[in-house]
Coordinates of C-alpha atoms and ligand atoms in Angstrom, one line a residue:
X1 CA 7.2 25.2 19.8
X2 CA 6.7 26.3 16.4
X3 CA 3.2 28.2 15.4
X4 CA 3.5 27.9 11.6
X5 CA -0.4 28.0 10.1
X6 CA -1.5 26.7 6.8
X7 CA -2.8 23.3 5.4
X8 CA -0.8 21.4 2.6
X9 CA -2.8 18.2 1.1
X10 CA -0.6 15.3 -0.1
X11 CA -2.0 12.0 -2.1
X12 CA -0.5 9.0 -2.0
X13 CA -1.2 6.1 -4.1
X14 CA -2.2 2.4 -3.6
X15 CA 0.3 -0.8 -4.2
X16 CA -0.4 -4.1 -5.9
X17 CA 2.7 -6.8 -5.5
X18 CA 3.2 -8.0 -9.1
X19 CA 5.3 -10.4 -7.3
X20 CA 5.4 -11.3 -3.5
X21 CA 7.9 -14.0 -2.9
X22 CA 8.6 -15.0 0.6
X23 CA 11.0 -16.7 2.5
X24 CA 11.0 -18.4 5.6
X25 CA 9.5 -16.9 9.0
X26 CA 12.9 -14.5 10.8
X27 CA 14.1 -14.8 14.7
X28 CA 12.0 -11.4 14.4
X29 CA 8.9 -12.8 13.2
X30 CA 9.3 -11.3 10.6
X31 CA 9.7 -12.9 6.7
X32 CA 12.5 -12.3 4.3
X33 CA 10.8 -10.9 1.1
X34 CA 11.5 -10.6 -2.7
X35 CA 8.3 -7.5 -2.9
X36 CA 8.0 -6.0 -6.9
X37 CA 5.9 -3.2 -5.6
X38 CA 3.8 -1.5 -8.5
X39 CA 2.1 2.1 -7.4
X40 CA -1.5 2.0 -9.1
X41 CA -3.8 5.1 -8.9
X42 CA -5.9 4.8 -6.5
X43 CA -5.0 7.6 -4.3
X44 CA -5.8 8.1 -0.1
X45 CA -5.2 12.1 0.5
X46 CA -3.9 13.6 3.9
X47 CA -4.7 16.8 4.8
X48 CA -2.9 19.0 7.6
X49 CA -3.5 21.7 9.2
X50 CA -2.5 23.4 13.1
X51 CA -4.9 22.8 15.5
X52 CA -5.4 22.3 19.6
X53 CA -4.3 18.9 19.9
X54 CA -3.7 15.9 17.6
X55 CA -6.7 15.0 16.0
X56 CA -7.9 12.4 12.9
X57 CA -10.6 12.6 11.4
X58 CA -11.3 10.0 8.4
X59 CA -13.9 10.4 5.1
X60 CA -15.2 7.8 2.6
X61 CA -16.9 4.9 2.1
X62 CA -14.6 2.6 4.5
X63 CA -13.8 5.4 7.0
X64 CA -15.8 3.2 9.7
X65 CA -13.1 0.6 9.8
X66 CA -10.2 3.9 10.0
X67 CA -8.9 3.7 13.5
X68 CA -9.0 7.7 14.6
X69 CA -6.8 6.9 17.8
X70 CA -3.0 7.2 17.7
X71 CA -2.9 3.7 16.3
X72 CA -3.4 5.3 13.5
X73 CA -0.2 5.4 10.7
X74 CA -1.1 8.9 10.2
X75 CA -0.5 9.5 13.5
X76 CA 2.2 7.6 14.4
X77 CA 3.9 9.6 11.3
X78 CA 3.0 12.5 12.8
X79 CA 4.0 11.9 16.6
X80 CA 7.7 10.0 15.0
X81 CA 8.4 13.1 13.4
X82 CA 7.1 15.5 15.8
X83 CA 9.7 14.1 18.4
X84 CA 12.6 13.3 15.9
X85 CA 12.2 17.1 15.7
X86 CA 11.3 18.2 19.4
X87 CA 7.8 19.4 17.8
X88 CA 4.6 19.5 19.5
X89 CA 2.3 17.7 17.1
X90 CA -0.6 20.0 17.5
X91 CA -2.3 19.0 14.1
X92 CA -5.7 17.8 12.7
X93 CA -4.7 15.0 10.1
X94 CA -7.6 14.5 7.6
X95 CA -7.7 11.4 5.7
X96 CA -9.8 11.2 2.7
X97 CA -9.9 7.4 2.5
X98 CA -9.9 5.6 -1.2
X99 CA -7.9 2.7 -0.8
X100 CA -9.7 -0.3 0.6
X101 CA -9.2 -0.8 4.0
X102 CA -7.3 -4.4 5.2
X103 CA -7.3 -5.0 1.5
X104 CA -3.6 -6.0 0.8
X105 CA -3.2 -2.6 -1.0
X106 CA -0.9 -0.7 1.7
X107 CA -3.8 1.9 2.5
X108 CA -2.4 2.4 6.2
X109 CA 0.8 2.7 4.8
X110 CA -0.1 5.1 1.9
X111 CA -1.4 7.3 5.4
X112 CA 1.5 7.1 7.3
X113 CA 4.0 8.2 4.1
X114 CA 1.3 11.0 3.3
X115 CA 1.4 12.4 6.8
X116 CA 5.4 12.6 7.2
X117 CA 5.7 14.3 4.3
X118 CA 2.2 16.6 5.4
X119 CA 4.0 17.2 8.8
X120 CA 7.4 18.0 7.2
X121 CA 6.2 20.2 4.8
X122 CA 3.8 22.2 7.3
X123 CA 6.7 22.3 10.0
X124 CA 8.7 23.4 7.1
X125 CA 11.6 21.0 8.1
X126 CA 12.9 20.0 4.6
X127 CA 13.9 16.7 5.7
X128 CA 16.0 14.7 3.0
X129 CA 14.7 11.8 1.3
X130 CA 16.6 9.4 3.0
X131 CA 15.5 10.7 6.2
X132 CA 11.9 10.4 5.2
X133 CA 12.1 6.8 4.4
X134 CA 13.7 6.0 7.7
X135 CA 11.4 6.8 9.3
X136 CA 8.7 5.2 6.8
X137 CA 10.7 2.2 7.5
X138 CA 10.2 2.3 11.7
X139 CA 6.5 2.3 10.6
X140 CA 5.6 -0.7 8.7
X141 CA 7.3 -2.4 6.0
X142 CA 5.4 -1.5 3.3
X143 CA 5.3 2.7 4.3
X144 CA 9.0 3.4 2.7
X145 CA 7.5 2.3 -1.2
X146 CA 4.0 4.1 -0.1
X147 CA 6.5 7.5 -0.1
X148 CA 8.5 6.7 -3.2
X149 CA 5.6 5.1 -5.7
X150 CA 6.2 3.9 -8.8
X151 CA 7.8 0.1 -9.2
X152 CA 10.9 -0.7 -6.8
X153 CA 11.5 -4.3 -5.9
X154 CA 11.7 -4.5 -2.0
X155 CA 14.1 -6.7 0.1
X156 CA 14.6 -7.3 4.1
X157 CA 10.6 -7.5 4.8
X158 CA 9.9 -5.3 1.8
X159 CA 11.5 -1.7 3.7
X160 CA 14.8 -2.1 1.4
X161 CA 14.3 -0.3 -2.2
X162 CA 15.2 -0.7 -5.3
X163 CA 13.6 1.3 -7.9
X164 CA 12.7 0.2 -10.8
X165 CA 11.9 1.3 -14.2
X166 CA 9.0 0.5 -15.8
X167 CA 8.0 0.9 -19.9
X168 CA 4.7 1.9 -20.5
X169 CA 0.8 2.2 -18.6
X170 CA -0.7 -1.6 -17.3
X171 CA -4.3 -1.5 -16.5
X172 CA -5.6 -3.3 -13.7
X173 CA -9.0 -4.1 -12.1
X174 CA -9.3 -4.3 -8.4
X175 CA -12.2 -6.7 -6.1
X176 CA -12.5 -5.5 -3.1
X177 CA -14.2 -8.2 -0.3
X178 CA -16.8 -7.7 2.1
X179 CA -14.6 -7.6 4.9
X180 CA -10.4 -7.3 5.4
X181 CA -7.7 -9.9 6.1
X182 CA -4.9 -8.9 8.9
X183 CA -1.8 -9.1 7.2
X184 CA 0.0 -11.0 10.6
X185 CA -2.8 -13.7 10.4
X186 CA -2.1 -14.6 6.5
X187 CA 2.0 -14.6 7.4
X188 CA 0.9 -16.9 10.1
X189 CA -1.3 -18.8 7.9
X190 CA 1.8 -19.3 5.5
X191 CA 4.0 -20.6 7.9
X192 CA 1.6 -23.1 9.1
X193 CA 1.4 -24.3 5.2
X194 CA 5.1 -23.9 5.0
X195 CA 5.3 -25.8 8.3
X196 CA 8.1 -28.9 7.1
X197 CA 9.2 -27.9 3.8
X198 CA 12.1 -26.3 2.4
X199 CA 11.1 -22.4 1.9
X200 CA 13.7 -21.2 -0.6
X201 CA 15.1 -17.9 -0.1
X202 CA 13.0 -15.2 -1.8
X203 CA 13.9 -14.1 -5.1
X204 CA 13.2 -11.8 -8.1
X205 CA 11.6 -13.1 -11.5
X206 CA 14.4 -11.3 -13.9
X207 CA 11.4 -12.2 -16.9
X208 CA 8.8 -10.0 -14.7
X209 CA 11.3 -7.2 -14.2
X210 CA 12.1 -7.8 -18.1
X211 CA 8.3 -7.3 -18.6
X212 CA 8.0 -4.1 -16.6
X213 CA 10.9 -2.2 -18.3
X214 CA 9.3 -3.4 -21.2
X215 CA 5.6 -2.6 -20.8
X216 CA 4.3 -5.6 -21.9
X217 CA 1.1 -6.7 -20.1
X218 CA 1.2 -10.1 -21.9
X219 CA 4.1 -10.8 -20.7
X220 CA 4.2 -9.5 -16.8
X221 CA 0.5 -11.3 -17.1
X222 CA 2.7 -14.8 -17.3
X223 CA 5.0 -14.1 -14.6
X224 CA 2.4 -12.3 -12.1
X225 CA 3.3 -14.5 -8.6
X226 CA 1.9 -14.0 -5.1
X227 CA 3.4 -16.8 -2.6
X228 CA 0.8 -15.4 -0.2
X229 CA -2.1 -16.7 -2.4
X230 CA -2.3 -19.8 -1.4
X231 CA -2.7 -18.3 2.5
X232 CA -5.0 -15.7 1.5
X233 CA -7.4 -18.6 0.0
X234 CA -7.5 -21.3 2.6
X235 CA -8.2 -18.0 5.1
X236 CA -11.1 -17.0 2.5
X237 CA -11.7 -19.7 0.0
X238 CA -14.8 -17.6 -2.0
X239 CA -12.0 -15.2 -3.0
X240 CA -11.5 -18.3 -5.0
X241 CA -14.8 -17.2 -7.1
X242 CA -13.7 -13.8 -7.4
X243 CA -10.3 -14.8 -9.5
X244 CA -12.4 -17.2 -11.7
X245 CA -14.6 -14.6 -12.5
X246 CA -11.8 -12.0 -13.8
X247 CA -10.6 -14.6 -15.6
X248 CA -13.7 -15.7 -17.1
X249 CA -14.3 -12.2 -17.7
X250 CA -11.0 -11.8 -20.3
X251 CA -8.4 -10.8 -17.9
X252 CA -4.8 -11.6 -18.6
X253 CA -4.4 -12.8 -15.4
X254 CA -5.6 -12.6 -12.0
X255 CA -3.9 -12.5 -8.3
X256 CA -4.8 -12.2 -4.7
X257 CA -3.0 -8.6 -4.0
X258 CA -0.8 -9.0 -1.2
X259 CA -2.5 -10.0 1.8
X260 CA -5.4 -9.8 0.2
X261 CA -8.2 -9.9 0.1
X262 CA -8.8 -7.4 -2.6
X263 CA -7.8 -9.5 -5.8
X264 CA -6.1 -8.0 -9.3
X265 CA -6.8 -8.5 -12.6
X266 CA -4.8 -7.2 -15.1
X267 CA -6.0 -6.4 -18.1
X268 CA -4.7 -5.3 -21.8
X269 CA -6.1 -1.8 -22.3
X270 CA -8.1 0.3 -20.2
X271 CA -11.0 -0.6 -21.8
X272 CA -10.6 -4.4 -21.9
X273 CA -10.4 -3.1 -17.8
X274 CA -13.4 -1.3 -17.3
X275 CA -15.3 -4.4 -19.6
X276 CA -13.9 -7.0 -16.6
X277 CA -14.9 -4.2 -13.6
X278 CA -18.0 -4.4 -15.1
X279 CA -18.4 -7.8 -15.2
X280 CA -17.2 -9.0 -11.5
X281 CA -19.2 -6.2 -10.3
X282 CA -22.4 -8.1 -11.8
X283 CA -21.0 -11.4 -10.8
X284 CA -21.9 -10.9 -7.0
X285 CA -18.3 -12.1 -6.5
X286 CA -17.4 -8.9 -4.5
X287 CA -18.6 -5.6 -2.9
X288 CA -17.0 -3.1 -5.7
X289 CA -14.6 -3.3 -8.4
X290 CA -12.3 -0.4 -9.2
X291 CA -10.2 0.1 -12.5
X292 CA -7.1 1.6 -12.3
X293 CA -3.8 2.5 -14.2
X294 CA -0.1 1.9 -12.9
X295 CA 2.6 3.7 -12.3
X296 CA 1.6 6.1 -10.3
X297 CA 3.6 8.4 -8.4
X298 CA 4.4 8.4 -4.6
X299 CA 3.3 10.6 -2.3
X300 CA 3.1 14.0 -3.8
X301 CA 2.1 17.3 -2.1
X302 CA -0.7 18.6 -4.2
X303 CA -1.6 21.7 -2.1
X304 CA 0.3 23.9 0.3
X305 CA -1.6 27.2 1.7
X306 CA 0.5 29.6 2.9
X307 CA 1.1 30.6 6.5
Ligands
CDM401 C1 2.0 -8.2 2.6 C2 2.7 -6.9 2.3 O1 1.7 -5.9 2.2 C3 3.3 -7.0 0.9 O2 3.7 -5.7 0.4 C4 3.7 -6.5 3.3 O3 4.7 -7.5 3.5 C5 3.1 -6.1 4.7 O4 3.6 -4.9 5.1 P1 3.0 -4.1 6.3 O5 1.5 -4.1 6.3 O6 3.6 -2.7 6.2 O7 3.5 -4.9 7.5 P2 4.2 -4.5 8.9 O8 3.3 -3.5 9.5 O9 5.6 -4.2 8.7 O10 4.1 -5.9 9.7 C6 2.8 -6.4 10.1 C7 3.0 -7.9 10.4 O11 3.1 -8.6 9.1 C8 4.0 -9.6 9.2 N1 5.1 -9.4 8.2 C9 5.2 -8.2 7.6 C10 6.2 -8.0 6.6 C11 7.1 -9.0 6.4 N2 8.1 -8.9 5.6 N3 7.0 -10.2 7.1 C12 6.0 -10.4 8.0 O12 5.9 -11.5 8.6 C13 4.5 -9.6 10.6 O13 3.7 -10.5 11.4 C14 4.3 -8.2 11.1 O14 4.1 -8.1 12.5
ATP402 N1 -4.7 5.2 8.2 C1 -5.2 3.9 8.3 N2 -6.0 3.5 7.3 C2 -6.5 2.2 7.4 N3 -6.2 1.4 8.4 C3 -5.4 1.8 9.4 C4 -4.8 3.1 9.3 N4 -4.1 3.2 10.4 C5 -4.1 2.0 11.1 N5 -4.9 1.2 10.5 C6 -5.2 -0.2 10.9 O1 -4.5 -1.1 10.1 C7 -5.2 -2.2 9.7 C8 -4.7 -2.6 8.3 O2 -5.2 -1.6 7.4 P1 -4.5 -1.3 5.9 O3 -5.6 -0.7 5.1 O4 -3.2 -0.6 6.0 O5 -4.3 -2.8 5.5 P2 -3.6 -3.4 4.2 O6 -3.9 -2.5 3.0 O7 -4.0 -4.8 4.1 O8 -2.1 -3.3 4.5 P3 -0.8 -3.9 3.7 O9 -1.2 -4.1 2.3 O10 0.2 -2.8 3.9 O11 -0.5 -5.2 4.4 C9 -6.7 -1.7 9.7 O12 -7.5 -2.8 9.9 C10 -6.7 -0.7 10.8 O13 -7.0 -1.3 12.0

């Protein structure tokens, strides 16, 4: 067993899918996916330190709704790389929690890449890169772009990435709902709306990956596309308000991110964003609304005290 001390701290950033085309439902349940993955800054930090046992604790405003059981993608990290290892995962994980919670924006999975790279730094097992996102992968489809940030398009069920560049800062406003969607019952919900039609094999928009590596909010606003949407509204039909309001409001467009039910607005200029956060906020539409700036890095390590 290895007695290393210390704490290292490592944030990792929130996801919107600019576009989330999906195919038809796999013998694994799972769906085939065409995932343009965009890292935006909202940030969930991990902290790690030795302790006892394993142990999570969870702050911030939705920490009530954070398992703090080994369900947790935190600790599932933790325990897969503990044994890929032969480690005893004697740790306190910490999560300071600002990603809304069931809210289509990968905050389990922003936990889960934060605390692999937490536990490999503090077990100082310099793991490569690759090996990191293998393991991300095991845990959920959306952990391996939670590690690497930035834009990547993501194929298979989204674990497969492709990185992509991207030309210059889009500005986004985000609506969180009441309460979450689970991301199984909206894949279910889309294959009962699919039921008896022809679901195409999922595919990127070469215009929206044109308008990333260009930078061009007017134009990435045109090709926004979320084949989720339409599952995410019959599931909660007032998100429905919520997208009319952002639009109302001046956005360039609007979208249900992911799963949902958090919604996106994307917006010309920072400004133009906080103007429409403003707005949807006093539109009774949703709980909060959040401005926020993409790319943004994966997860980083942003602290490391020494032994
Ligand atoms: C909706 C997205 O957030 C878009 O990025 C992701 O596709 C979901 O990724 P995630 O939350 O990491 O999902 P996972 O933990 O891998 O899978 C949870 C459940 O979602 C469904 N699921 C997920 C990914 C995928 N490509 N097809 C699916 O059908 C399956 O029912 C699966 O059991
Ligand atoms: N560290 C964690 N943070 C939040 N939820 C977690 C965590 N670990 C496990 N969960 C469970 O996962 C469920 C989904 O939470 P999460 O915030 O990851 O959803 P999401 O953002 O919609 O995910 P995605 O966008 O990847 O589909 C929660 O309801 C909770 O029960």
């Amino acid at each position: 067993m290895r007695t290393e001390q210390g704490r290292v701290r490592v944030r990792v950033p929130a996801k919107v899918n600019v576009q989330l085309a999906v195919g038809a439902a796999r013998p694994d349940g799972f769906h085939d996916l065409a995932n343009v993955f965009l890292a935006v800054g909202l940030h969930d930090e991990i902290t790690v330190t030795p302790a006892d046992e394993l142990r999570i604790t969870c702050a911030g405003p939705d920490a009530g709704q954070v398992p703090l059981d080994r369900t947790n993608l935190a600790a599932r990290a933790a325990l897969a790389l503990a044994e890929r290892h032969g480690i005893d995962p004697r740790v306190h994980l910490h999560i300071d929690k600002d990603i809304p919670v069931a809210g289509g924006m990968a905050g389990g999975s922003a936990d889960g890449a934060g605390a692999l790279l937490a536990c490999d730094a503090l077990w100082s097992l310099g793991s490569t890169r690759e090996e990191l996102l293998a393991l991300c992968a095991e845990l959920g489809s959306d952990v391996p772009f939670s590690l690497i940030g930035g834009a990547a398009l993501g194929t298979g069920r989204g674990e497969l990435l492709t990185p992509l560049d991207v030309g210059g800062d889009f500005h986004w406003v985000f609506a969180v709902a009441d309460a979450g969607l689970s991301t199984p019952t909206v894949f279910r919900e889309f294959d009962r709306l699919a039921a008896h039609t022809d679901v195409p094999p999922p595919a990127a928009d070469p215009a929206l990956l044109d308008a990333l590596r260009t930078g061009d909010a007017t134009a990435l606003a045109a090709t926004l596309g979320n084949d989720l949407q339409p599952a995410a509204l019959a599931l909660r039909p007032a998100l429905s308000a919520t997208l009319a309001a952002g639009t109302a409001a001046g956005a360039l467009a609007a979208l249900v991110s992911g799963s949902g039910p958090t919604t996106a607005f994307l917006a010309k200029t920072a400004d133009d964003a906080e103007r429409v956060a403003r707005t949807l906020l006093a539109s009774g539409t949703c709980r909060t609304a959040r401005a926020a700036t993409s790319p943004a890095a994966g997860a980083t390590v942003v602290e490391r005290t020494a032994p």
